[in-house]
Amino acid sequence: MFSNLSLKQKILGGGLLPLLLVGMVNIIGLINFNGVVDSYTQVSHTYQVTEMGDEIEKAAFNMEAGERGYILTGNLTYLEPYIKGSQAYPVLIKDLKQITRNKESLEALIEAEKSLNTWKNIHDKYIQKRKELNNSPHINDIMSALVGQRKGKPYFDAFRVQMKIFETKEKSLLNIRVKDASSVVQMTNDVIIFGTLIALLLAILIVIFMVKMIIAPILIIKEAAMKISKGEMNIVINIDSQDELGQMAEAFKEMMDSLNNIANIAHQLGQGNFNVIAIKRSDKDIIGEALQNMIINLNSIMQDLKEGTFALNSATNEILATTAQVSSGASQTFSAVSQTSASIEQIK
C-alpha cells in the first residue's frame, strides 16, 4: 500500500508522522499539566483551609486567655484579645465553611462552631458579672466560685476536639492531594520523556525507511544512466514502486527499449537489410522520424543502384554483341584479303 503512494505523499507522511506523535505528546502533557495545576490548586486550597482553621483556634485561645485575665484582674486591657477574637472567629468560620469541600471536615467545623458559641455565651455572662461586681469587696471570692464551676470548659474542650478532627481530616486530605499531585507530575514527566524518545526513534526509523524507499531507487537509476552513457544497453532496473521514482524507472526501461530498437535497426542496416521498420513512438519522436527517413532514402538509393546496375548490364551486353559483330566482320575481311592475295598469285 505504501508503495502506491506518490513521492510527495511519502515525504509528507514521513515528516508529519513524528510531528503528529510529538503533537500528541504535547497534548497529553498539556492535559496532565492541567491535572498538575488542578492538583496543586487543591493542595493550595487545603493549605488555605488548614491555615484558616489555625486562625480560628488562635482567635479562640486569645478569647480564653483574655477572658481569664479579665476575670482574675478586672483589667479591661485583658478584654481586648477576647473582643477581637469574638469579632474574628464568626467571620473566619463563615468563610471557612464556604470553602470547605470535605463533608467530614465541614461537619466537625459546624460542631466546633456550636461548642465555641456556647462557651462564649457562658463566658460573656462571666464577663458581665465581673463588670457588675467590679466594686464589690467580695468580687474575687464570687468570681472564683463562679469560674470554679467550669461550666464553659466542656464546650471549649469539645471545640478543641472538633477542631482537631477538622485539622486531621484536612491534613489527611492534604497528604492524599500532595501524593496525587506528585503522581501526576511524575506521569507527565514520563509521558514527555518517553513520548519524545519514541518520536525521535520513529523519526530515525522513518529516515532509514525513506532512504530505502527514495534514495536507493535514485542510486539505481543513476547507475543505469551511467551505464547507458558508456554504451551498455543490457541493463535491468528492478524498482517495485508506483511513485514518481517507479515511473522514472519505467521511463528508463522504455528509453532502453527504444535505444535497443535503434541499435538493432542500425545493425540490420549495417548488414544490408533495408527492409527493417522504424516506428515513431510519438509525434515528437525525432529519432524515430529520422530513422524512417533514412530507411526510405537508403531504399531509394538501393533502388537507383539496382536500376543503374540493370542499365549497365544491358549496355555491356550490347557492347559485347557489337564487338562480336565487329569481330565477325574482321574475320570476313581477313578471309577476303586472303582470297585476293591468292588470286593475285595465280595471275602472276
XYZ file of C-alpha atoms in Angstrom:
348
model
C 0.000 0.000 0.000
C 2.814 2.401 0.889
C 4.500 1.744 -2.451
C 1.384 3.034 -4.235
C 1.727 6.456 -2.639
C 3.332 9.294 -4.531
C 6.757 10.587 -3.603
C 5.201 13.763 -2.222
C 2.795 11.773 -0.076
C 5.635 9.611 1.238
C 7.751 12.621 2.173
C 4.821 14.436 3.751
C 3.718 11.312 5.583
C 7.212 10.579 6.808
C 7.637 14.127 8.038
C 4.191 14.550 9.549
C 4.111 11.269 11.483
C 6.809 12.250 14.037
C 5.292 15.722 14.266
C 1.903 14.137 14.905
C 3.378 11.983 17.657
C 5.119 14.995 19.191
C 1.825 16.882 18.987
C 0.049 14.034 20.753
C 2.747 14.023 23.433
C 2.313 17.769 23.854
C -1.468 17.406 24.089
C -1.140 14.655 26.693
C 1.453 16.744 28.503
C -0.871 19.733 28.411
C -3.748 17.649 29.747
C -1.531 16.285 32.504
C -0.215 19.770 33.150
C -3.768 20.935 33.685
C -4.145 17.997 36.058
C -0.994 19.104 37.858
C -2.334 22.633 38.116
C -5.645 21.311 39.399
C -3.899 19.044 41.920
C -1.723 21.846 43.226
C -4.751 24.120 43.297
C -6.426 21.588 45.546
C -3.258 21.346 47.640
C -3.168 25.125 47.938
C -6.850 25.105 48.829
C -6.231 22.554 51.587
C -3.361 24.664 52.933
C -5.693 27.658 52.950
C -8.370 25.675 54.805
C -5.923 24.447 57.450
C -4.478 27.947 57.894
C -7.946 29.384 58.416
C -8.626 26.603 60.922
C -5.464 27.642 62.752
C -6.659 31.259 62.729
C -9.982 30.197 64.303
C -8.169 28.249 67.025
C -5.849 31.181 67.613
C -8.835 33.522 67.979
C -10.477 31.087 70.451
C -7.317 30.731 72.521
C -6.950 34.505 72.631
C -10.550 34.767 73.787
C -9.930 32.210 76.536
C -6.740 33.868 77.729
C -8.246 37.379 77.617
C -11.405 36.318 79.426
C -9.423 34.552 82.148
C -7.133 37.536 82.624
C -10.049 39.932 82.944
C -11.957 37.695 85.362
C -8.929 37.433 87.610
C -7.738 41.065 87.458
C -10.631 43.164 86.296
C -8.230 44.951 83.951
C -10.083 45.879 80.751
C -6.865 45.575 78.802
C -7.204 41.803 79.034
C -10.566 42.002 77.312
C -9.056 43.276 74.061
C -7.997 39.769 72.807
C -11.402 38.434 73.854
C -13.235 41.171 71.965
C -11.048 40.808 68.844
C -11.379 37.050 68.916
C -15.147 37.289 69.381
C -15.355 39.506 66.317
C -12.956 37.439 64.212
C -13.977 33.816 64.686
C -17.597 34.066 63.354
C -16.314 35.634 60.146
C -13.488 33.100 59.857
C -15.820 30.157 60.442
C -18.344 31.515 57.929
C -15.659 31.910 55.258
C -14.150 28.548 56.099
C -17.489 26.752 55.799
C -17.907 28.206 52.311
C -14.604 26.824 51.030
C -14.511 23.525 52.956
C -15.324 20.727 50.496
C -14.770 17.675 52.642
C -18.025 16.595 54.254
C -16.480 15.253 57.468
C -14.328 18.353 57.887
C -17.373 20.575 57.417
C -19.363 18.621 59.994
C -16.514 18.924 62.509
C -16.284 22.664 61.814
C -20.019 23.141 62.398
C -19.825 21.260 65.705
C -16.783 23.291 66.713
C -18.683 26.500 65.981
C -21.605 25.370 68.123
C -19.299 24.485 71.028
C -17.413 27.772 70.789
C -20.650 29.761 70.613
C -21.925 28.019 73.758
C -18.648 28.624 75.539
C -18.742 32.288 74.528
C -22.298 32.708 75.797
C -21.296 31.301 79.179
C -18.210 33.454 79.478
C -19.991 36.553 78.236
C -22.094 36.173 81.365
C -18.963 35.796 83.487
C -17.556 38.991 81.996
C -20.813 40.831 82.532
C -20.938 39.574 86.127
C -17.365 40.769 86.645
C -18.268 44.200 85.365
C -21.319 44.385 87.653
C -19.334 43.341 90.748
C -16.277 45.352 89.908
C -16.509 47.466 93.116
C -17.728 44.680 95.411
C -15.328 43.765 98.271
C -16.092 40.084 97.729
C -15.605 40.129 93.977
C -12.658 37.749 93.986
C -14.447 35.130 96.061
C -17.588 35.410 93.969
C -15.731 35.142 90.630
C -13.504 32.332 91.862
C -16.545 30.348 92.869
C -18.229 31.135 89.553
C -15.204 30.194 87.498
C -14.641 27.148 89.620
C -17.885 25.721 88.358
C -16.082 25.245 84.993
C -19.334 25.357 83.052
C -17.615 26.515 79.879
C -14.701 24.085 79.928
C -16.550 21.071 78.407
C -17.631 23.238 75.494
C -14.156 24.651 74.917
C -12.715 21.144 75.141
C -15.356 19.992 72.670
C -14.355 22.894 70.395
C -10.710 21.814 70.546
C -11.621 18.204 69.842
C -13.726 19.139 66.804
C -11.015 21.438 65.502
C -8.529 18.617 65.965
C -10.814 16.360 63.931
C -11.094 19.109 61.318
C -7.324 19.524 61.202
C -6.731 15.749 60.980
C -9.211 15.338 58.139
C -7.754 18.228 56.179
C -4.146 17.112 56.712
C -5.077 13.605 55.603
C -6.735 15.093 52.543
C -3.675 17.287 52.024
C -1.361 14.268 52.047
C -3.552 12.495 49.515
C -3.641 15.546 47.255
C 0.107 16.094 47.519
C 0.641 12.433 46.622
C -1.784 12.719 43.707
C -0.090 15.886 42.505
C 3.329 14.220 42.686
C 1.953 11.218 40.800
C 0.526 13.451 38.066
C 3.829 15.325 37.814
C 5.750 12.051 37.522
C 3.340 10.719 34.926
C 3.612 13.976 32.961
C 7.396 13.787 33.034
C 7.298 10.150 31.918
C 4.908 10.931 29.059
C 7.042 13.827 27.847
C 10.347 11.959 28.170
C 9.255 8.617 26.728
C 6.978 10.249 24.164
C 9.856 12.402 22.941
C 12.189 9.392 22.812
C 9.617 7.389 20.858
C 9.129 10.327 18.478
C 12.902 10.552 17.924
C 13.149 6.788 17.378
C 10.238 6.913 14.964
C 11.872 9.824 13.116
C 15.101 7.807 12.784
C 13.209 4.767 11.503
C 11.314 6.938 9.038
C 14.583 8.466 7.786
C 16.028 4.969 7.278
C 12.840 3.855 5.566
C 12.762 6.957 3.363
C 16.380 6.372 2.387
C 15.455 2.839 1.392
C 12.315 3.912 -0.452
C 13.669 7.064 -2.121
C 17.467 7.285 -2.115
C 18.058 3.644 -3.102
C 15.911 3.847 -6.285
C 17.615 7.117 -7.209
C 21.016 5.428 -6.935
C 19.794 2.516 -9.085
C 18.575 4.923 -11.768
C 21.840 6.889 -11.544
C 23.901 3.716 -12.038
C 21.726 2.726 -15.000
C 22.180 6.170 -16.582
C 25.984 5.925 -16.206
C 25.983 2.504 -17.887
C 23.840 3.815 -20.743
C 26.253 6.740 -21.194
C 29.030 4.152 -21.701
C 27.046 2.275 -24.333
C 25.886 -0.624 -22.164
C 22.316 -1.471 -23.048
C 21.632 -4.782 -21.303
C 20.523 -3.191 -18.030
C 17.878 -4.475 -15.643
C 16.151 -1.975 -13.335
C 14.157 -3.513 -10.504
C 12.141 -0.848 -8.670
C 8.862 -2.063 -7.239
C 7.134 1.243 -6.666
C 4.240 3.203 -8.138
C 5.520 6.654 -7.224
C 7.472 9.101 -9.356
C 10.659 7.046 -8.951
C 8.840 3.947 -10.177
C 7.514 5.948 -13.107
C 11.040 7.192 -13.788
C 12.291 3.603 -13.753
C 9.567 2.642 -16.240
C 10.576 5.593 -18.414
C 14.190 4.386 -18.282
C 13.067 0.925 -19.322
C 11.144 2.372 -22.267
C 14.149 4.522 -23.173
C 16.425 1.472 -23.116
C 13.912 -0.437 -25.241
C 13.904 2.450 -27.684
C 17.723 2.625 -27.751
C 17.958 -1.140 -28.175
C 15.471 -0.911 -31.035
C 17.520 1.863 -32.655
C 20.708 -0.177 -32.190
C 19.023 -3.228 -33.746
C 17.823 -1.180 -36.712
C 21.346 0.211 -37.188
C 22.761 -3.326 -37.012
C 20.256 -4.574 -39.610
C 21.078 -1.672 -41.892
C 24.761 -2.414 -41.471
C 24.085 -5.996 -42.539
C 22.380 -4.711 -45.672
C 18.860 -5.415 -44.578
C 16.892 -2.373 -45.654
C 13.510 -3.912 -45.040
C 13.504 -3.085 -41.340
C 10.710 -0.911 -39.986
C 11.251 2.072 -37.647
C 8.197 3.019 -35.597
C 7.645 6.500 -34.256
C 6.624 6.369 -30.616
C 5.020 9.796 -30.726
C 4.652 12.887 -32.859
C 7.734 14.308 -31.132
C 9.887 11.215 -31.761
C 12.622 12.918 -33.834
C 14.905 9.886 -33.784
C 12.148 7.577 -34.989
C 11.263 10.000 -37.765
C 14.924 10.324 -38.776
C 15.290 6.538 -38.897
C 12.187 6.267 -41.064
C 13.523 8.929 -43.462
C 16.945 7.283 -43.510
C 15.474 3.852 -44.319
C 13.327 5.400 -47.064
C 16.344 7.228 -48.535
C 18.522 4.122 -48.343
C 15.842 2.051 -50.051
C 15.568 4.767 -52.715
C 19.329 4.750 -53.214
C 19.398 0.971 -53.417
C 16.592 1.068 -55.982
C 18.573 3.594 -58.038
C 21.657 1.368 -57.739
C 19.650 -1.638 -58.880
C 18.276 0.262 -61.878
C 21.756 1.590 -62.713
C 23.226 -1.895 -62.482
C 20.491 -3.242 -64.762
C 21.208 -0.483 -67.334
C 24.927 -1.152 -67.065
C 24.363 -4.835 -67.684
C 22.201 -4.042 -70.731
C 24.827 -1.670 -72.165
C 27.538 -4.216 -71.560
C 25.554 -6.856 -73.407
C 25.094 -4.501 -76.375
C 28.800 -3.703 -76.388
C 29.591 -7.427 -76.358
C 27.163 -8.008 -79.257
C 28.688 -5.155 -81.262
C 32.161 -6.453 -80.558
C 31.101 -9.872 -81.746
C 29.758 -8.383 -84.970
C 32.945 -6.355 -85.476
C 34.988 -9.465 -84.857
C 32.883 -11.406 -87.369
C 33.291 -8.631 -89.971
C 37.022 -8.573 -89.370
C 37.156 -12.303 -89.954
C 35.253 -11.968 -93.190
C 37.531 -9.101 -94.266
C 40.594 -11.165 -93.447
C 39.189 -14.071 -95.479
C 38.513 -11.790 -98.450
C 42.026 -10.377 -98.292
C 43.406 -13.890 -98.237
C 41.395 -14.853 -101.348
C 42.514 -11.682 -103.120
C 46.113 -12.424 -102.330
C 45.714 -15.928 -103.731
C 44.136 -14.611 -106.906
C 46.991 -12.198 -107.388
C 49.454 -15.040 -107.022
C 47.559 -17.013 -109.627
C 47.605 -14.063 -112.065
C 51.305 -13.689 -111.635
